[in-house]
Amino acid sequence: MIILFLFLACAGGYLAASWKGSTSKIRNTILGILTSKLTGSSLEESHGAKGKDEESITSVIPAQQSSPKQSLSRRSSFSTIAQAGQLPTERPKRIVVAMTGATGAILGIRLLEKLRRLNIESHLVISKWADATISWETDYKLSQVKALATKTYSSRDVAAPISSGSFRVDGMIIVPCSMKTVSAVANGYAEDLIARAADVTIKERRKLVVVARETPLSGIHLDNLMKIERNGGVIFPPVPAFYTRPKTVEDIIDQSVGRMLDMFDIDCKDFERWDGMKQN
């Protein structure tokens, strides 16, 4: 009896141990399956999210910056348009010419004629008293003088393109220039378009040539001229050169105007230059 009881107890323990082991194996198997499933789906989700992020990044980058090929394409397109003449590749040389009421109107007229012959763009402003001087000193009509320029402006039009520094020019010449205009330019009194355009020329560090026509000169005149010169202007009194032995007034005018254009590095090639002392 005791032996039977011990046998049954051992058998029961073995069966219990076997069942416990099987249960543990089954449980481990189920956990393994669940773990693999969960891990696989997590990886898929993470890869999916990464893919979406990459797609988002890819879709944003082209909107922010162009590829080298696109940049080259745009540059080549611009060059093609420019070569075809649809866009200007280089602007022409451009000079502002102002005429005031001082004597010597023919100097301004001759300068306009030379610029026209050289195909240089000229922007002309004629003051009220310059109009009167042209009529008194020459046979030109105002309309004929204006026709020599590429563009003309009223001296009262202080909103004209040449009143702004953003309008690019190669320089300005006031010829002839009265002492009233010299005073306005020297003291920054931009009352009209002539003084304003000169003021812009100075502040933009461009070439300003002042053909001052007055004699004798007072201390006030000299002080004003010095102010302009100290701010980069060129004071150019129309003093005739006699070393060329001029035969006519036209020779004197041509030589003076030719030297004025030299200030802008423009050679009109129609007057005699000094070439040293020569034996007769």
mmCIF file of C-alpha atoms in Angstrom:
data_model
loop_
_atom_site.group_PDB
_atom_site.id
_atom_site.type_symbol
_atom_site.label_atom_id
_atom_site.label_comp_id
_atom_site.label_asym_id
_atom_site.label_seq_id
_atom_site.Cartn_x
_atom_site.Cartn_y
_atom_site.Cartn_z
ATOM 1 C CA MET A 1 0.000 0.000 0.000
ATOM 2 C CA ILE A 2 2.731 2.341 0.959
ATOM 3 C CA ILE A 3 4.624 1.323 -2.153
ATOM 4 C CA LEU A 4 1.530 2.006 -4.341
ATOM 5 C CA PHE A 5 1.084 5.438 -2.742
ATOM 6 C CA LEU A 6 4.712 6.339 -3.368
ATOM 7 C CA PHE A 7 4.413 5.166 -6.996
ATOM 8 C CA LEU A 8 1.307 7.257 -7.581
ATOM 9 C CA ALA A 9 2.949 10.299 -5.951
ATOM 10 C CA CYS A 10 6.031 9.940 -8.156
ATOM 11 C CA ALA A 11 3.923 9.459 -11.260
ATOM 12 C CA GLY A 12 1.820 12.506 -10.379
ATOM 13 C CA GLY A 13 4.944 14.616 -9.801
ATOM 14 C CA TYR A 14 6.394 13.487 -13.110
ATOM 15 C CA LEU A 15 3.193 14.293 -14.934
ATOM 16 C CA ALA A 16 2.981 17.659 -13.205
ATOM 17 C CA ALA A 17 6.587 18.419 -14.108
ATOM 18 C CA SER A 18 5.989 17.309 -17.672
ATOM 19 C CA TRP A 19 2.871 19.462 -17.933
ATOM 20 C CA LYS A 20 4.700 22.409 -16.410
ATOM 21 C CA GLY A 21 7.545 22.003 -18.897
ATOM 22 C CA SER A 22 5.156 21.735 -21.796
ATOM 23 C CA THR A 23 3.264 24.755 -20.602
ATOM 24 C CA SER A 24 6.511 26.719 -20.359
ATOM 25 C CA LYS A 25 7.486 25.637 -23.878
ATOM 26 C CA ILE A 26 4.055 26.497 -25.237
ATOM 27 C CA ARG A 27 4.151 29.848 -23.477
ATOM 28 C CA ASN A 28 7.635 30.601 -24.804
ATOM 29 C CA THR A 29 6.581 29.606 -28.303
ATOM 30 C CA ILE A 30 3.519 31.875 -28.186
ATOM 31 C CA LEU A 31 5.597 34.772 -26.810
ATOM 32 C CA GLY A 32 8.164 34.252 -29.541
ATOM 33 C CA ILE A 33 5.514 34.367 -32.256
ATOM 34 C CA LEU A 34 3.927 37.469 -30.780
ATOM 35 C CA THR A 35 7.324 39.158 -30.405
ATOM 36 C CA SER A 36 8.321 38.467 -33.992
ATOM 37 C CA LYS A 37 4.989 39.778 -35.256
ATOM 38 C CA LEU A 38 5.193 42.909 -33.201
ATOM 39 C CA THR A 39 8.842 43.488 -34.121
ATOM 40 C CA GLY A 40 8.146 42.995 -37.820
ATOM 41 C CA SER A 41 5.236 45.440 -37.854
ATOM 42 C CA SER A 42 7.269 48.000 -35.889
ATOM 43 C CA LEU A 43 10.101 47.769 -38.403
ATOM 44 C CA GLU A 44 7.675 48.111 -41.275
ATOM 45 C CA GLU A 45 6.106 51.156 -39.638
ATOM 46 C CA SER A 46 9.492 52.729 -38.944
ATOM 47 C CA HIS A 47 10.644 52.073 -42.530
ATOM 48 C CA GLY A 48 7.374 53.473 -43.791
ATOM 49 C CA ALA A 49 7.731 56.602 -41.686
ATOM 50 C CA LYS A 50 11.335 57.016 -42.805
ATOM 51 C CA GLY A 51 10.269 56.647 -46.411
ATOM 52 C CA LYS A 52 7.593 59.284 -45.946
ATOM 53 C CA ASP A 53 10.112 61.616 -44.300
ATOM 54 C CA GLU A 54 12.515 61.112 -47.174
ATOM 55 C CA GLU A 55 9.738 61.815 -49.631
ATOM 56 C CA SER A 56 8.825 64.968 -47.721
ATOM 57 C CA ILE A 57 12.452 66.127 -47.664
ATOM 58 C CA THR A 58 12.845 65.338 -51.350
ATOM 59 C CA SER A 59 9.700 67.270 -52.204
ATOM 60 C CA VAL A 60 10.871 70.317 -50.219
ATOM 61 C CA ILE A 61 14.466 70.552 -51.476
ATOM 62 C CA PRO A 62 13.666 71.307 -55.141
ATOM 63 C CA ALA A 63 11.385 74.138 -54.041
ATOM 64 C CA GLN A 64 14.171 75.738 -52.012
ATOM 65 C CA GLN A 65 17.141 75.422 -54.321
ATOM 66 C CA SER A 66 17.750 74.568 -57.940
ATOM 67 C CA SER A 67 19.986 71.816 -59.113
ATOM 68 C CA PRO A 68 23.202 72.753 -60.975
ATOM 69 C CA LYS A 69 21.597 71.592 -64.218
ATOM 70 C CA GLN A 70 18.602 73.896 -63.709
ATOM 71 C CA SER A 71 20.899 76.849 -62.898
ATOM 72 C CA LEU A 72 22.984 76.202 -66.003
ATOM 73 C CA SER A 73 19.818 75.906 -68.038
ATOM 74 C CA ARG A 74 18.565 79.275 -66.809
ATOM 75 C CA ARG A 75 21.931 80.932 -67.479
ATOM 76 C CA SER A 76 22.120 79.493 -70.979
ATOM 77 C CA SER A 77 18.554 80.624 -71.632
ATOM 78 C CA PHE A 78 19.431 84.166 -70.509
ATOM 79 C CA SER A 79 22.502 84.161 -72.769
ATOM 80 C CA THR A 80 20.425 82.944 -75.687
ATOM 81 C CA ILE A 81 17.870 85.723 -75.181
ATOM 82 C CA ALA A 82 20.621 88.335 -74.839
ATOM 83 C CA GLN A 83 22.349 87.098 -78.003
ATOM 84 C CA ALA A 84 19.043 87.187 -79.851
ATOM 85 C CA GLY A 85 18.793 90.897 -79.064
ATOM 86 C CA GLN A 86 15.794 90.656 -76.757
ATOM 87 C CA LEU A 87 17.815 92.003 -73.815
ATOM 88 C CA PRO A 88 20.481 94.750 -73.965
ATOM 89 C CA THR A 89 23.941 93.333 -73.321
ATOM 90 C CA GLU A 90 25.597 96.729 -72.797
ATOM 91 C CA ARG A 91 24.192 100.225 -72.445
ATOM 92 C CA PRO A 92 25.592 103.036 -74.641
ATOM 93 C CA LYS A 93 27.851 105.780 -73.288
ATOM 94 C CA ARG A 94 25.606 108.437 -71.769
ATOM 95 C CA ILE A 95 26.412 112.099 -70.987
ATOM 96 C CA VAL A 96 24.174 114.716 -69.337
ATOM 97 C CA VAL A 97 24.546 118.149 -70.953
ATOM 98 C CA ALA A 98 23.235 121.288 -69.265
ATOM 99 C CA MET A 99 23.209 124.760 -70.788
ATOM 100 C CA THR A 100 22.723 127.892 -68.673
ATOM 101 C CA GLY A 101 22.415 131.608 -69.445
ATOM 102 C CA ALA A 102 26.136 132.451 -69.454
ATOM 103 C CA THR A 103 27.695 133.651 -72.685
ATOM 104 C CA GLY A 104 29.188 130.952 -74.898
ATOM 105 C CA ALA A 105 26.083 129.052 -76.012
ATOM 106 C CA ILE A 106 27.918 127.892 -79.144
ATOM 107 C CA LEU A 107 30.179 125.740 -76.934
ATOM 108 C CA GLY A 108 27.209 123.693 -75.714
ATOM 109 C CA ILE A 109 25.762 123.444 -79.216
ATOM 110 C CA ARG A 110 29.059 122.269 -80.730
ATOM 111 C CA LEU A 111 29.468 119.693 -77.958
ATOM 112 C CA LEU A 112 25.990 118.289 -78.722
ATOM 113 C CA GLU A 113 26.897 118.086 -82.413
ATOM 114 C CA LYS A 114 30.043 116.103 -81.647
ATOM 115 C CA LEU A 115 28.280 113.711 -79.302
ATOM 116 C CA ARG A 116 25.651 113.082 -81.976
ATOM 117 C CA ARG A 117 28.331 112.403 -84.590
ATOM 118 C CA LEU A 118 30.047 109.945 -82.227
ATOM 119 C CA ASN A 119 26.736 108.142 -81.479
ATOM 120 C CA ILE A 120 26.973 108.981 -77.779
ATOM 121 C CA GLU A 121 23.690 109.294 -75.919
ATOM 122 C CA SER A 122 23.078 112.847 -74.663
ATOM 123 C CA HIS A 123 20.511 114.054 -72.107
ATOM 124 C CA LEU A 124 19.964 117.790 -72.463
ATOM 125 C CA VAL A 125 18.620 120.387 -70.025
ATOM 126 C CA ILE A 126 18.332 124.030 -71.155
ATOM 127 C CA SER A 127 17.567 126.756 -68.648
ATOM 128 C CA LYS A 128 15.226 129.667 -69.372
ATOM 129 C CA TRP A 129 18.117 132.098 -69.789
ATOM 130 C CA ALA A 130 20.087 129.643 -71.911
ATOM 131 C CA ASP A 131 17.193 129.799 -74.363
ATOM 132 C CA ALA A 132 17.526 133.586 -74.463
ATOM 133 C CA THR A 133 21.326 133.417 -74.915
ATOM 134 C CA ILE A 134 21.023 130.907 -77.779
ATOM 135 C CA SER A 135 18.672 133.266 -79.616
ATOM 136 C CA TRP A 136 20.929 136.286 -78.990
ATOM 137 C CA GLU A 137 24.344 134.763 -79.759
ATOM 138 C CA THR A 138 23.603 132.245 -82.534
ATOM 139 C CA ASP A 139 21.369 131.585 -85.508
ATOM 140 C CA TYR A 140 20.048 128.360 -83.983
ATOM 141 C CA LYS A 141 16.445 127.972 -82.923
ATOM 142 C CA LEU A 142 15.704 126.224 -79.630
ATOM 143 C CA SER A 143 14.011 123.349 -81.463
ATOM 144 C CA GLN A 144 17.154 122.794 -83.557
ATOM 145 C CA VAL A 145 19.365 122.607 -80.472
ATOM 146 C CA LYS A 146 17.011 120.155 -78.763
ATOM 147 C CA ALA A 147 16.973 118.001 -81.891
ATOM 148 C CA LEU A 148 20.725 117.432 -81.481
ATOM 149 C CA ALA A 149 20.190 115.607 -78.169
ATOM 150 C CA THR A 150 19.003 112.060 -77.614
ATOM 151 C CA LYS A 151 16.602 113.211 -74.882
ATOM 152 C CA THR A 152 15.630 116.623 -73.523
ATOM 153 C CA TYR A 153 14.091 117.726 -70.230
ATOM 154 C CA SER A 154 12.566 120.877 -68.805
ATOM 155 C CA SER A 155 14.752 122.529 -66.190
ATOM 156 C CA ARG A 156 11.689 122.524 -63.913
ATOM 157 C CA ASP A 157 11.264 118.737 -64.164
ATOM 158 C CA VAL A 158 13.089 117.662 -61.006
ATOM 159 C CA ALA A 159 11.455 114.216 -61.309
ATOM 160 C CA ALA A 160 13.247 113.442 -64.603
ATOM 161 C CA PRO A 161 15.373 110.262 -64.792
ATOM 162 C CA ILE A 162 18.652 112.201 -64.513
ATOM 163 C CA SER A 163 17.549 113.524 -61.095
ATOM 164 C CA SER A 164 18.143 110.073 -59.588
ATOM 165 C CA GLY A 165 21.424 108.352 -58.856
ATOM 166 C CA SER A 166 19.909 105.040 -59.949
ATOM 167 C CA PHE A 167 19.815 106.370 -63.536
ATOM 168 C CA ARG A 168 23.274 105.451 -64.728
ATOM 169 C CA VAL A 169 25.283 107.995 -66.711
ATOM 170 C CA ASP A 170 28.970 108.417 -67.494
ATOM 171 C CA GLY A 171 29.110 112.026 -66.377
ATOM 172 C CA MET A 172 27.702 115.516 -66.725
ATOM 173 C CA ILE A 173 28.914 118.753 -68.247
ATOM 174 C CA ILE A 174 27.455 122.218 -67.666
ATOM 175 C CA VAL A 175 28.414 124.300 -70.694
ATOM 176 C CA PRO A 176 28.363 127.225 -70.459
ATOM 177 C CA CYS A 177 27.908 127.507 -66.689
ATOM 178 C CA SER A 178 26.768 130.763 -65.073
ATOM 179 C CA MET A 179 27.947 131.842 -61.630
ATOM 180 C CA LYS A 180 24.375 131.455 -60.373
ATOM 181 C CA THR A 181 24.464 127.759 -61.289
ATOM 182 C CA VAL A 182 27.981 127.443 -59.842
ATOM 183 C CA SER A 183 26.644 128.790 -56.548
ATOM 184 C CA ALA A 184 23.668 126.404 -56.568
ATOM 185 C CA VAL A 185 25.867 123.372 -57.264
ATOM 186 C CA ALA A 186 28.542 124.377 -54.749
ATOM 187 C CA ASN A 187 26.004 124.776 -51.953
ATOM 188 C CA GLY A 188 23.749 121.832 -52.795
ATOM 189 C CA TYR A 189 20.802 124.085 -53.617
ATOM 190 C CA ALA A 190 18.979 121.758 -56.034
ATOM 191 C CA GLU A 191 16.272 124.225 -57.019
ATOM 192 C CA ASP A 192 16.020 123.045 -60.646
ATOM 193 C CA LEU A 193 16.943 119.974 -62.679
ATOM 194 C CA ILE A 194 20.384 121.308 -63.631
ATOM 195 C CA ALA A 195 21.481 121.808 -60.025
ATOM 196 C CA ARG A 196 19.831 118.545 -58.955
ATOM 197 C CA ALA A 197 21.492 116.498 -61.718
ATOM 198 C CA ALA A 198 24.861 118.048 -60.818
ATOM 199 C CA ASP A 199 24.269 117.261 -57.142
ATOM 200 C CA VAL A 200 23.502 113.637 -58.058
ATOM 201 C CA THR A 201 26.629 113.448 -60.220
ATOM 202 C CA ILE A 202 28.784 114.573 -57.299
ATOM 203 C CA LYS A 203 27.211 112.269 -54.717
ATOM 204 C CA GLU A 204 27.473 109.273 -57.062
ATOM 205 C CA ARG A 205 31.193 110.036 -57.587
ATOM 206 C CA ARG A 206 30.752 110.556 -61.332
ATOM 207 C CA LYS A 207 32.589 113.036 -63.528
ATOM 208 C CA LEU A 208 31.193 116.588 -63.389
ATOM 209 C CA VAL A 209 32.722 119.174 -65.716
ATOM 210 C CA VAL A 210 31.841 122.824 -65.081
ATOM 211 C CA VAL A 211 32.634 125.157 -67.990
ATOM 212 C CA ALA A 212 32.532 128.297 -65.868
ATOM 213 C CA ARG A 213 32.107 131.408 -67.983
ATOM 214 C CA GLU A 214 32.800 134.645 -66.135
ATOM 215 C CA THR A 215 35.535 137.267 -65.927
ATOM 216 C CA PRO A 216 36.910 138.677 -63.758
ATOM 217 C CA LEU A 217 36.216 136.239 -60.921
ATOM 218 C CA SER A 218 35.374 137.480 -57.429
ATOM 219 C CA GLY A 219 36.404 135.785 -54.205
ATOM 220 C CA ILE A 220 32.839 134.457 -53.903
ATOM 221 C CA HIS A 221 33.079 132.903 -57.376
ATOM 222 C CA LEU A 222 36.448 131.345 -56.550
ATOM 223 C CA ASP A 223 35.198 129.966 -53.221
ATOM 224 C CA ASN A 224 32.211 128.318 -54.907
ATOM 225 C CA LEU A 225 34.390 126.878 -57.666
ATOM 226 C CA MET A 226 36.775 125.499 -55.044
ATOM 227 C CA LYS A 227 33.883 123.793 -53.238
ATOM 228 C CA ILE A 228 32.948 121.994 -56.449
ATOM 229 C CA GLU A 229 36.548 121.036 -57.161
ATOM 230 C CA ARG A 230 37.075 119.693 -53.640
ATOM 231 C CA ASN A 231 34.034 117.453 -54.152
ATOM 232 C CA GLY A 232 35.432 115.910 -57.325
ATOM 233 C CA GLY A 233 34.231 118.351 -59.983
ATOM 234 C CA VAL A 234 36.421 119.562 -62.847
ATOM 235 C CA ILE A 235 36.562 123.335 -63.337
ATOM 236 C CA PHE A 236 37.074 123.953 -67.035
ATOM 237 C CA PRO A 237 37.206 127.635 -68.048
ATOM 238 C CA PRO A 238 36.934 127.809 -71.856
ATOM 239 C CA VAL A 239 40.394 129.302 -72.292
ATOM 240 C CA PRO A 240 41.468 129.194 -75.957
ATOM 241 C CA ALA A 241 44.767 127.565 -76.933
ATOM 242 C CA PHE A 242 46.874 129.646 -79.296
ATOM 243 C CA TYR A 243 49.726 127.154 -79.778
ATOM 244 C CA THR A 244 47.654 125.634 -82.583
ATOM 245 C CA ARG A 245 47.625 129.024 -84.369
ATOM 246 C CA PRO A 246 43.846 129.029 -84.898
ATOM 247 C CA LYS A 247 42.755 130.749 -88.079
ATOM 248 C CA THR A 248 39.061 131.107 -87.248
ATOM 249 C CA VAL A 249 36.745 131.261 -84.249
ATOM 250 C CA GLU A 250 35.536 127.812 -85.329
ATOM 251 C CA ASP A 251 39.053 126.444 -84.764
ATOM 252 C CA ILE A 252 39.027 127.838 -81.220
ATOM 253 C CA ILE A 253 35.572 126.393 -80.521
ATOM 254 C CA ASP A 254 36.516 122.947 -81.869
ATOM 255 C CA GLN A 255 39.722 122.804 -79.827
ATOM 256 C CA SER A 256 37.969 123.881 -76.625
ATOM 257 C CA VAL A 257 35.087 121.434 -77.054
ATOM 258 C CA GLY A 258 37.491 118.637 -77.982
ATOM 259 C CA ARG A 259 39.383 119.180 -74.731
ATOM 260 C CA MET A 260 36.102 119.154 -72.788
ATOM 261 C CA LEU A 261 35.278 115.740 -74.222
ATOM 262 C CA ASP A 262 38.755 114.549 -73.239
ATOM 263 C CA MET A 263 37.565 114.843 -69.630
ATOM 264 C CA PHE A 264 35.188 111.942 -70.341
ATOM 265 C CA ASP A 265 37.825 109.968 -72.255
ATOM 266 C CA ILE A 266 36.059 110.744 -75.534
ATOM 267 C CA ASP A 267 38.341 111.507 -78.474
ATOM 268 C CA CYS A 268 36.493 113.354 -81.242
ATOM 269 C CA LYS A 269 39.645 113.353 -83.451
ATOM 270 C CA ASP A 270 38.881 116.662 -85.153
ATOM 271 C CA PHE A 271 41.249 119.193 -83.580
ATOM 272 C CA GLU A 272 44.973 119.715 -83.442
ATOM 273 C CA ARG A 273 46.801 118.521 -80.329
ATOM 274 C CA TRP A 274 50.135 119.672 -78.950
ATOM 275 C CA ASP A 275 52.966 117.521 -80.297
ATOM 276 C CA GLY A 276 56.003 119.382 -79.036
ATOM 277 C CA MET A 277 58.071 122.257 -80.432
ATOM 278 C CA LYS A 278 58.925 121.744 -84.074
ATOM 279 C CA GLN A 279 61.327 123.523 -86.397
ATOM 280 C CA ASN A 280 59.671 125.669 -89.051
#
